[in-house]
Amino acid sequence: MILKLCIVALTLALAMGGAGAQGIVERADCIARPAGHFARCGYVTLPQDYEDPAGGKVAIYYTRIQSRGAAPQPDPLVYLVGGPGSSGSHLLQVSFDKYLRAFASDRDIIVIDQRGTGLSNPPLYCREALMRLDEILQSHHADYAELVLEILTDCHKRLTAQGVRFDTFHSANNARDVVNVLLSLGYKQWNLVGVSYGSRLALTMMRDHPQYLRSVILDSVYPPQADIYLDAYYNGERALDALFAACATDAECRARYPDFEPQFYQLYHQLNHAPLRARHQLRGYPELRIVISGHRLYDWVFNWLYAVESIRLIPRLVNELAQGRTQDPVRIGVLYEAAMTSLSLGMHYSVQCQEEYGSTKERDYAGMLEAHPHLADFLHYAVEGVATLPRLCELWRAKARPALANAPVTSDIPALLLSGNFDPITPPAYADQARATLSAAYSFVLPHVGHGTLRSDPCAVRIAKAFITDPHSEPDSSCIAATSPIDFD
């Protein structure tokens, strides 16, 4: 989308830890305007490399939603999305309707497209992945990772030719961008809500720029000391066990799917031996052909565990595939894969290769396989698995960030940590890791949701609202005991 820009502000010299940063504020059209609220949008132009301010620039897109309160608080709520690689502006409408609206009565809401994402410039999207979605969906476990690596190689070549400096896309620079944008807009202090990778970004800000933070909400906590590339296998199996237990505990689910757990693993192995084949019409694409291997099934179920809306469907969808019925599983699975290819993959791998792969290259995959031997082949299917990840990060020429980037964050800033019991990627144990060095933190587990508790559970929103009103007192969490278990389909 081409936006009409209207330059309305001047160059600002912003004090940033002893270093100066020039921020040029420009007005722009808003691509999302929550109903009933006044919004203004624009860009703040900042150095691409804060160590070399005279070099290239990035333009960070923001949306500023004005509070409707008669006397709003001076400190806004700043929304940091996850990924890394998701777009705040693209998720704004859904996020606002789900939970951000609850905070807008008291505060302005600021939504920022992190560098490389959304409408910020330069964008690091790999359009090659979307253009070849049909090939991705047809790939079997033997060639899936190789195909995606080929697509990412083409993307990397194109972005390199455009002059992108991948080494400047990391959490420390993201954090400085957020601070510069907020100072450019005239704020002196603010509150953060960071979801998933957004929580890691928020923790980075707690470490590097604590003077600007009144309070921090970490939803689906991703602490920098976690090794997400190895942990993902343990975390996924833990979440699956929680799902199997929930179905077995629910009388109706147990009656409908009495053998849900063995059925899932039997189907996983069966589909790896003899995949199902299906077709699906996705808007904007010719008819897509899909090969459903066991690895693709595992990947789909892993990601369906993120949202309550899909968690409740998993037993039925697995049962349908076991009966050879593909319509609903494919419809939901293809939407997920299209969404994944829509991430800013260039930004995603710039961050992850520097901060995750670069910091920990020796991983105990053998120990993981001893605990979960059925995942041996899946290690070679996953794009970020043991075989492909080193080649991918070599392609990105990623150097490890300083050790501080992966160290626990110590802070006394008031913080609220929220976790979902079914979360397959950032489990409650991650919140425990982060809380160990946060002296003013409160941590709660929402028992019947997955990843992103605020979007899924009104109780989480109620707790967060109470916390941000008075961050120095433990919020009332009594609503957790009253939350209803998942209503399986």
Coordinates of C-alpha atoms in Angstrom, one line a residue:
M1 CA 0.0 0.0 0.0
I2 CA 1.4 3.4 -1.0
L3 CA 0.9 6.0 1.8
K4 CA 0.6 9.7 1.2
L5 CA 3.1 11.3 3.6
C6 CA 2.8 14.7 5.1
I7 CA 5.8 16.0 6.9
V8 CA 4.7 17.8 10.0
A9 CA 7.6 17.7 12.5
L10 CA 11.2 18.5 12.9
T11 CA 14.4 16.8 13.6
L12 CA 14.8 15.9 17.2
A13 CA 18.1 15.2 19.1
L14 CA 17.3 12.4 21.5
A15 CA 19.5 11.5 24.4
M16 CA 20.0 7.8 24.3
G17 CA 22.5 6.4 26.9
G18 CA 25.1 9.0 25.9
A19 CA 24.6 8.6 22.2
G20 CA 22.6 11.0 20.0
A21 CA 19.9 9.8 17.6
Q22 CA 18.1 11.9 15.0
G23 CA 14.4 11.3 14.7
I24 CA 12.4 12.9 11.9
V25 CA 8.7 12.6 12.5
E26 CA 6.4 12.4 9.4
R27 CA 2.6 12.0 9.3
A28 CA 1.1 9.2 7.3
D29 CA -2.2 7.6 6.6
C30 CA -3.5 5.1 9.1
I31 CA -4.1 1.6 7.7
A32 CA -6.1 0.7 10.8
R33 CA -8.4 3.0 12.9
P34 CA -10.3 1.3 15.8
A35 CA -13.9 2.3 15.7
G36 CA -14.8 5.1 18.1
H37 CA -11.2 6.2 18.6
F38 CA -9.1 9.0 17.1
A39 CA -5.8 7.7 15.6
R40 CA -2.8 9.4 14.1
C41 CA -0.1 7.6 12.3
G42 CA 3.3 8.3 10.9
Y43 CA 7.0 7.5 10.6
V44 CA 10.0 8.3 12.7
T45 CA 13.3 8.1 10.7
L46 CA 16.2 6.8 12.7
P47 CA 19.7 5.4 12.1
Q48 CA 19.8 1.9 10.8
D49 CA 23.0 1.4 12.8
Y50 CA 23.2 3.4 16.0
E51 CA 27.0 2.9 16.1
D52 CA 27.2 4.7 12.7
P53 CA 24.4 7.3 12.7
A54 CA 25.6 8.8 9.4
G55 CA 24.9 5.6 7.6
G56 CA 21.6 4.2 6.3
K57 CA 18.2 5.0 7.9
V58 CA 15.1 3.1 9.0
A59 CA 11.7 4.6 9.0
I60 CA 9.6 3.2 11.9
Y61 CA 5.8 3.3 11.4
Y62 CA 3.6 4.0 14.4
T63 CA -0.1 4.2 15.2
R64 CA -1.1 6.5 18.1
I65 CA -4.7 5.8 19.4
Q66 CA -5.9 8.6 21.5
S67 CA -7.5 7.8 24.8
R68 CA -11.2 8.6 25.1
G69 CA -10.9 9.3 28.8
A70 CA -11.7 12.8 30.2
A71 CA -8.4 12.9 32.0
P72 CA -6.1 10.2 30.5
Q73 CA -2.8 9.3 32.2
P74 CA 0.3 10.8 30.7
D75 CA 2.0 7.4 30.3
P76 CA 0.7 5.4 27.3
L77 CA 0.5 1.7 26.8
V78 CA 3.0 0.5 24.1
Y79 CA 2.1 -2.7 22.3
L80 CA 5.0 -4.9 21.1
V81 CA 4.0 -7.8 18.9
G82 CA 5.9 -11.1 18.5
G83 CA 7.4 -13.2 15.8
P84 CA 10.0 -11.9 15.5
G85 CA 8.6 -10.6 12.2
S86 CA 4.9 -9.8 12.9
S87 CA 3.5 -6.4 12.2
G88 CA 1.9 -4.4 14.9
S89 CA -0.3 -2.4 12.5
H90 CA -1.5 -5.5 10.7
L91 CA -2.5 -7.1 14.0
L92 CA -3.9 -3.8 15.5
Q93 CA -7.6 -4.2 14.7
V94 CA -7.9 -7.7 16.1
S95 CA -5.7 -7.0 19.1
F96 CA -7.6 -3.8 19.9
D97 CA -10.9 -5.5 19.7
K98 CA -9.7 -8.4 21.8
Y99 CA -8.0 -6.5 24.6
L100 CA -6.2 -3.2 23.9
R101 CA -9.6 -1.4 24.0
A102 CA -9.8 -2.2 27.8
F103 CA -6.8 0.1 28.4
A104 CA -7.8 3.0 26.0
S105 CA -10.2 4.5 28.5
D106 CA -7.2 5.6 30.6
R107 CA -4.3 5.8 28.3
D108 CA -3.2 6.4 24.7
I109 CA -2.2 3.2 22.9
I110 CA 0.9 3.2 20.8
V111 CA 1.5 0.4 18.2
I112 CA 4.9 0.2 16.5
D113 CA 5.9 -1.8 13.4
Q114 CA 9.4 -3.0 14.5
R115 CA 12.2 -2.4 12.0
G116 CA 11.8 -4.7 9.0
T117 CA 8.1 -5.3 9.6
G118 CA 4.7 -4.0 8.5
L119 CA 4.9 -0.5 7.0
S120 CA 8.3 0.3 8.4
N121 CA 11.2 0.8 5.9
P122 CA 13.0 -1.1 4.7
P123 CA 10.7 -4.1 4.8
L124 CA 12.3 -7.5 5.1
Y125 CA 9.5 -9.6 3.7
C126 CA 10.2 -12.7 1.7
R127 CA 7.5 -12.4 -1.0
E128 CA 9.2 -15.5 -2.6
A129 CA 7.6 -17.6 0.1
L130 CA 4.1 -16.4 -0.6
M131 CA 4.6 -16.8 -4.3
R132 CA 5.7 -20.4 -3.9
L133 CA 3.2 -21.4 -1.2
D134 CA 1.8 -24.1 -3.5
E135 CA 5.2 -25.8 -3.7
I136 CA 5.7 -25.5 0.0
L137 CA 2.3 -27.3 0.6
Q138 CA 3.1 -30.0 -1.8
S139 CA 6.6 -30.8 -0.4
H140 CA 7.1 -34.0 1.6
H141 CA 9.2 -34.4 4.7
A142 CA 12.2 -35.4 2.6
D143 CA 12.4 -32.1 0.7
Y144 CA 10.4 -29.5 2.7
A145 CA 13.3 -27.9 4.5
E146 CA 15.5 -27.9 1.4
L147 CA 12.8 -26.1 -0.6
V148 CA 12.2 -23.5 2.1
L149 CA 16.0 -22.9 2.3
E150 CA 16.1 -22.4 -1.4
I151 CA 13.3 -19.8 -1.2
L152 CA 15.0 -18.0 1.7
T153 CA 18.2 -18.0 -0.3
D154 CA 16.5 -16.2 -3.1
C155 CA 15.0 -13.7 -0.6
H156 CA 18.3 -13.0 1.0
K157 CA 19.9 -12.3 -2.4
R158 CA 17.2 -9.9 -3.3
L159 CA 17.3 -8.0 0.0
T160 CA 21.1 -7.9 -0.1
A161 CA 21.1 -6.4 -3.5
Q162 CA 18.8 -3.7 -2.1
G163 CA 21.4 -2.8 0.5
V164 CA 19.8 -4.3 3.6
R165 CA 22.3 -4.7 6.5
F166 CA 20.9 -7.8 8.3
D167 CA 23.3 -7.3 11.2
T168 CA 21.5 -4.2 12.3
F169 CA 18.2 -6.0 12.9
H170 CA 18.3 -7.2 16.4
S171 CA 16.5 -6.7 19.8
A172 CA 18.9 -4.0 21.1
N173 CA 18.3 -1.8 18.0
N174 CA 14.6 -2.6 18.2
A175 CA 14.5 -1.4 21.7
R176 CA 16.3 1.9 20.9
D177 CA 13.8 2.4 18.0
V178 CA 10.9 2.1 20.4
V179 CA 12.4 4.6 22.8
N180 CA 13.2 7.1 20.1
V181 CA 9.7 6.9 18.6
L182 CA 8.0 7.5 22.0
L183 CA 10.3 10.4 22.9
S184 CA 9.7 11.8 19.4
L185 CA 6.0 11.8 20.1
G186 CA 6.5 13.7 23.3
Y187 CA 6.2 11.0 26.0
K188 CA 8.5 10.9 29.0
Q189 CA 7.5 7.5 30.4
W190 CA 5.3 4.6 29.3
N191 CA 4.0 1.1 30.0
L192 CA 4.8 -1.9 27.8
V193 CA 2.8 -4.9 26.9
G194 CA 5.0 -7.4 25.0
V195 CA 3.6 -10.6 23.6
S196 CA 5.9 -13.6 22.8
Y197 CA 9.0 -12.2 21.1
G198 CA 7.5 -8.8 22.1
S199 CA 8.1 -9.9 25.7
R200 CA 11.8 -10.5 24.9
L201 CA 11.9 -7.0 23.4
A202 CA 10.3 -5.6 26.5
L203 CA 12.8 -7.4 28.7
T204 CA 15.6 -5.9 26.5
M205 CA 14.1 -2.4 27.2
M206 CA 13.9 -3.2 30.9
R207 CA 17.7 -3.9 30.8
D208 CA 18.8 -1.1 28.5
H209 CA 16.3 1.8 29.0
P210 CA 14.7 1.3 32.5
Q211 CA 14.3 5.0 33.1
Y212 CA 11.4 5.2 30.7
L213 CA 9.3 2.4 32.0
R214 CA 6.5 2.7 34.5
S215 CA 5.3 -0.9 34.2
V216 CA 5.7 -3.9 32.0
I217 CA 3.2 -6.7 31.0
L218 CA 4.9 -9.8 29.6
D219 CA 2.4 -12.1 27.9
S220 CA 3.7 -15.5 26.9
V221 CA 7.1 -14.9 28.3
Y222 CA 10.2 -15.4 26.1
P223 CA 13.3 -14.8 28.3
P224 CA 16.6 -14.1 26.6
Q225 CA 18.3 -17.0 28.4
A226 CA 16.0 -19.6 27.0
D227 CA 17.3 -21.9 24.1
I228 CA 14.1 -21.9 22.1
Y229 CA 15.5 -24.0 19.3
L230 CA 16.1 -27.0 21.5
D231 CA 13.3 -26.2 24.0
A232 CA 10.7 -26.1 21.3
Y233 CA 10.6 -29.9 21.1
Y234 CA 10.3 -30.3 24.9
N235 CA 7.7 -27.5 25.0
G236 CA 5.7 -28.9 22.2
E237 CA 5.5 -32.4 23.8
R238 CA 4.6 -30.8 27.2
A239 CA 1.7 -28.9 25.6
L240 CA 0.5 -32.0 23.7
D241 CA 0.5 -33.9 27.1
A242 CA -1.6 -31.1 28.6
L243 CA -4.0 -31.4 25.6
F244 CA -4.3 -35.2 26.0
A245 CA -4.9 -34.8 29.7
A246 CA -7.6 -32.1 29.2
C247 CA -9.5 -34.3 26.7
A248 CA -9.3 -37.3 29.0
T249 CA -10.6 -35.2 31.9
D250 CA -13.5 -33.8 29.9
A251 CA -16.3 -36.4 29.9
E252 CA -17.6 -35.5 26.4
C253 CA -14.2 -35.3 24.8
R254 CA -13.2 -38.6 26.4
A255 CA -16.4 -40.3 25.1
R256 CA -16.0 -39.0 21.6
Y257 CA -12.2 -39.6 21.3
P258 CA -11.4 -42.3 23.9
D259 CA -8.0 -43.1 22.2
F260 CA -7.0 -39.5 21.3
E261 CA -3.4 -39.8 22.4
P262 CA -2.5 -43.1 20.8
Q263 CA -4.5 -42.1 17.8
F264 CA -2.5 -39.0 17.3
Y265 CA 0.9 -40.7 17.4
Q266 CA -0.3 -43.6 15.3
L267 CA -1.6 -41.2 12.7
Y268 CA 1.7 -39.2 12.9
H269 CA 3.7 -42.4 11.9
Q270 CA 1.1 -43.6 9.4
L271 CA 1.1 -40.3 7.5
N272 CA 4.9 -40.2 7.3
H273 CA 4.7 -43.6 5.6
A274 CA 1.6 -42.9 3.4
P275 CA 0.7 -39.1 3.3
L276 CA -2.8 -37.9 2.5
R277 CA -3.3 -35.7 -0.5
A278 CA -5.9 -32.9 -0.6
R279 CA -6.8 -29.7 -2.5
H280 CA -7.9 -26.3 -1.1
Q281 CA -9.0 -23.0 -2.6
L282 CA -7.4 -20.1 -0.7
R283 CA -8.4 -16.6 -1.6
G284 CA -5.9 -15.0 -4.0
Y285 CA -4.4 -18.3 -5.1
P286 CA -5.1 -20.9 -7.7
E287 CA -6.4 -24.2 -6.2
L288 CA -3.7 -25.5 -3.9
R289 CA -2.6 -29.1 -3.6
I290 CA -1.5 -30.3 -0.1
V291 CA 0.6 -33.3 1.0
I292 CA -0.3 -34.1 4.6
S293 CA 2.6 -36.0 6.1
G294 CA 3.0 -36.9 9.7
H295 CA 5.5 -34.0 10.1
R296 CA 3.0 -31.6 8.6
L297 CA 0.3 -32.9 11.0
Y298 CA 2.6 -32.4 14.0
D299 CA 3.5 -28.9 12.8
W300 CA -0.1 -28.0 12.4
V301 CA -1.2 -29.3 15.8
F302 CA 1.8 -27.6 17.4
N303 CA 0.6 -24.3 16.0
W304 CA -3.1 -25.0 16.6
L305 CA -2.2 -25.1 20.3
Y306 CA -1.6 -21.3 20.2
A307 CA -5.2 -20.2 20.2
V308 CA -8.3 -21.4 22.2
E309 CA -10.4 -21.3 19.0
S310 CA -8.2 -24.0 17.4
I311 CA -7.3 -25.9 20.6
R312 CA -10.9 -27.0 21.0
L313 CA -11.0 -28.4 17.5
I314 CA -7.8 -30.5 17.6
P315 CA -9.3 -33.8 18.8
R316 CA -11.9 -33.7 16.1
L317 CA -9.5 -32.6 13.3
V318 CA -7.1 -35.4 14.2
N319 CA -10.0 -37.9 14.2
E320 CA -11.1 -36.6 10.8
L321 CA -7.7 -37.1 9.3
A322 CA -7.5 -40.6 10.8
Q323 CA -10.8 -41.3 8.9
G324 CA -9.3 -39.8 5.7
R325 CA -11.5 -36.7 5.8
T326 CA -9.3 -33.7 5.0
Q327 CA -11.6 -30.7 4.4
D328 CA -11.6 -28.9 7.8
P329 CA -8.0 -29.8 8.8
V330 CA -6.7 -28.6 5.5
R331 CA -8.7 -25.4 5.6
I332 CA -7.3 -24.5 9.0
G333 CA -3.8 -25.8 8.3
V334 CA -3.4 -23.9 5.0
L335 CA -4.4 -20.6 6.7
Y336 CA -1.7 -21.2 9.3
E337 CA 1.0 -21.9 6.7
A338 CA -0.1 -18.8 4.6
A339 CA 0.2 -16.7 7.8
M340 CA 3.7 -18.1 8.5
T341 CA 5.0 -17.2 5.0
S342 CA 3.5 -13.7 5.6
L343 CA 5.9 -13.0 8.4
S344 CA 8.8 -10.7 7.8
L345 CA 11.1 -13.7 7.4
G346 CA 14.1 -11.5 6.7
M347 CA 13.7 -9.8 10.0
H348 CA 12.9 -13.1 11.8
Y349 CA 16.1 -14.8 10.8
S350 CA 18.2 -11.7 11.3
V351 CA 17.1 -11.6 14.9
Q352 CA 17.0 -15.4 15.6
C353 CA 20.3 -16.2 13.9
Q354 CA 22.2 -13.5 15.9
E355 CA 20.5 -14.0 19.2
E356 CA 19.4 -17.7 19.3
Y357 CA 21.5 -19.7 16.9
G358 CA 24.6 -17.5 17.3
S359 CA 24.6 -17.7 21.1
T360 CA 24.2 -21.4 21.5
K361 CA 25.4 -23.7 18.7
E362 CA 26.0 -26.8 20.8
R363 CA 22.6 -28.3 21.6
D364 CA 21.8 -31.6 23.3
Y365 CA 19.6 -33.0 20.5
A366 CA 20.7 -36.5 21.5
G367 CA 19.3 -36.0 24.9
M368 CA 16.1 -34.7 23.5
L369 CA 15.7 -37.7 21.2
E370 CA 16.3 -40.0 24.0
A371 CA 13.2 -38.5 25.7
H372 CA 11.2 -38.2 22.4
P373 CA 12.6 -40.7 19.9
H374 CA 9.6 -40.3 17.5
L375 CA 10.9 -36.8 16.7
A376 CA 14.1 -38.0 15.1
D377 CA 12.9 -37.4 11.5
F378 CA 11.1 -34.2 12.5
L379 CA 14.5 -32.7 13.4
H380 CA 15.3 -32.8 9.7
Y381 CA 11.9 -31.7 8.5
A382 CA 11.7 -28.4 10.5
V383 CA 13.2 -25.4 8.7
E384 CA 14.9 -24.4 12.0
G385 CA 15.9 -27.9 12.8
V386 CA 19.3 -29.5 13.3
A387 CA 20.1 -30.0 9.6
T388 CA 18.9 -26.7 8.1
L389 CA 19.4 -24.1 10.8
P390 CA 23.2 -23.9 10.6
R391 CA 23.0 -23.4 6.8
L392 CA 20.3 -20.9 7.1
C393 CA 22.2 -18.8 9.6
E394 CA 25.4 -19.1 7.6
L395 CA 23.5 -17.7 4.7
W396 CA 22.5 -14.8 6.9
R397 CA 26.2 -14.4 7.8
A398 CA 25.0 -14.0 11.4
K399 CA 27.5 -13.3 14.2
A400 CA 26.5 -13.9 17.8
R401 CA 25.4 -10.8 19.7
P402 CA 27.3 -10.0 22.9
A403 CA 26.6 -12.4 25.8
L404 CA 24.5 -9.8 27.4
A405 CA 21.8 -10.3 24.8
N406 CA 21.2 -13.8 26.2
A407 CA 21.7 -13.1 29.8
P408 CA 18.8 -13.0 32.4
V409 CA 17.4 -9.5 32.8
T410 CA 17.6 -8.2 36.4
S411 CA 15.1 -5.4 37.1
D412 CA 13.0 -3.9 39.9
I413 CA 10.4 -2.4 37.4
P414 CA 6.9 -3.6 38.3
A415 CA 6.1 -6.5 35.9
L416 CA 3.2 -8.8 35.3
L417 CA 3.9 -12.2 33.7
L418 CA 1.1 -14.1 32.1
S419 CA 1.3 -17.7 30.7
G420 CA -1.0 -20.2 29.1
N421 CA -1.1 -23.8 30.2
F422 CA -1.4 -25.1 26.6
D423 CA 1.3 -22.8 25.2
P424 CA 3.6 -25.0 23.0
I425 CA 6.4 -22.4 22.5
T426 CA 6.6 -20.2 25.6
P427 CA 5.5 -22.4 28.5
P428 CA 4.9 -21.3 32.1
A429 CA 8.4 -22.5 33.0
Y430 CA 9.7 -19.6 30.9
A431 CA 7.9 -17.1 33.1
D432 CA 9.5 -18.8 36.1
Q433 CA 13.0 -18.3 34.5
A434 CA 12.3 -14.6 33.9
R435 CA 10.7 -14.0 37.3
A436 CA 13.8 -15.3 39.1
T437 CA 15.6 -12.0 38.4
L438 CA 12.6 -9.6 38.4
S439 CA 12.2 -8.4 42.0
A440 CA 8.9 -6.7 41.5
A441 CA 7.1 -9.3 39.4
Y442 CA 3.8 -11.1 39.7
S443 CA 3.2 -14.2 37.6
F444 CA 0.0 -16.1 36.8
V445 CA -0.8 -19.1 34.7
L446 CA -4.1 -19.1 32.8
P447 CA -5.1 -22.8 32.8
H448 CA -7.3 -23.0 29.7
V449 CA -5.5 -21.0 27.1
G450 CA -2.5 -21.3 24.8
H451 CA -0.1 -18.7 23.5
G452 CA -1.2 -15.0 23.9
T453 CA -3.3 -15.0 27.1
L454 CA -4.6 -11.5 26.7
R455 CA -6.2 -12.2 23.3
S456 CA -7.7 -15.4 24.6
D457 CA -9.0 -14.9 28.2
P458 CA -11.0 -12.0 29.7
C459 CA -9.6 -13.0 33.1
A460 CA -6.1 -12.2 31.8
V461 CA -7.3 -8.8 30.7
R462 CA -8.9 -8.1 34.0
I463 CA -5.7 -9.0 35.9
A464 CA -3.6 -6.8 33.5
K465 CA -6.0 -3.9 33.9
A466 CA -5.7 -4.0 37.7
F467 CA -2.0 -4.3 37.4
I468 CA -1.5 -1.3 35.2
T469 CA -3.7 0.8 37.4
D470 CA -1.6 0.0 40.4
P471 CA 1.7 -1.8 39.4
H472 CA 3.0 -1.8 43.0
S473 CA 0.2 -4.0 44.4
E474 CA -0.5 -7.6 43.5
P475 CA -3.5 -7.7 41.2
D476 CA -6.6 -9.6 42.1
S477 CA -6.4 -12.9 40.3
S478 CA -9.5 -14.6 41.7
C479 CA -11.0 -14.8 38.3
I480 CA -8.6 -17.6 37.3
A481 CA -10.3 -20.1 39.5
A482 CA -13.6 -19.3 37.8
T483 CA -12.4 -19.7 34.2
S484 CA -14.1 -22.5 32.3
P485 CA -12.2 -25.5 30.8
I486 CA -11.9 -25.8 27.1
D487 CA -15.2 -26.8 25.4
F488 CA -13.9 -29.3 22.9
D489 CA -15.8 -29.6 19.6

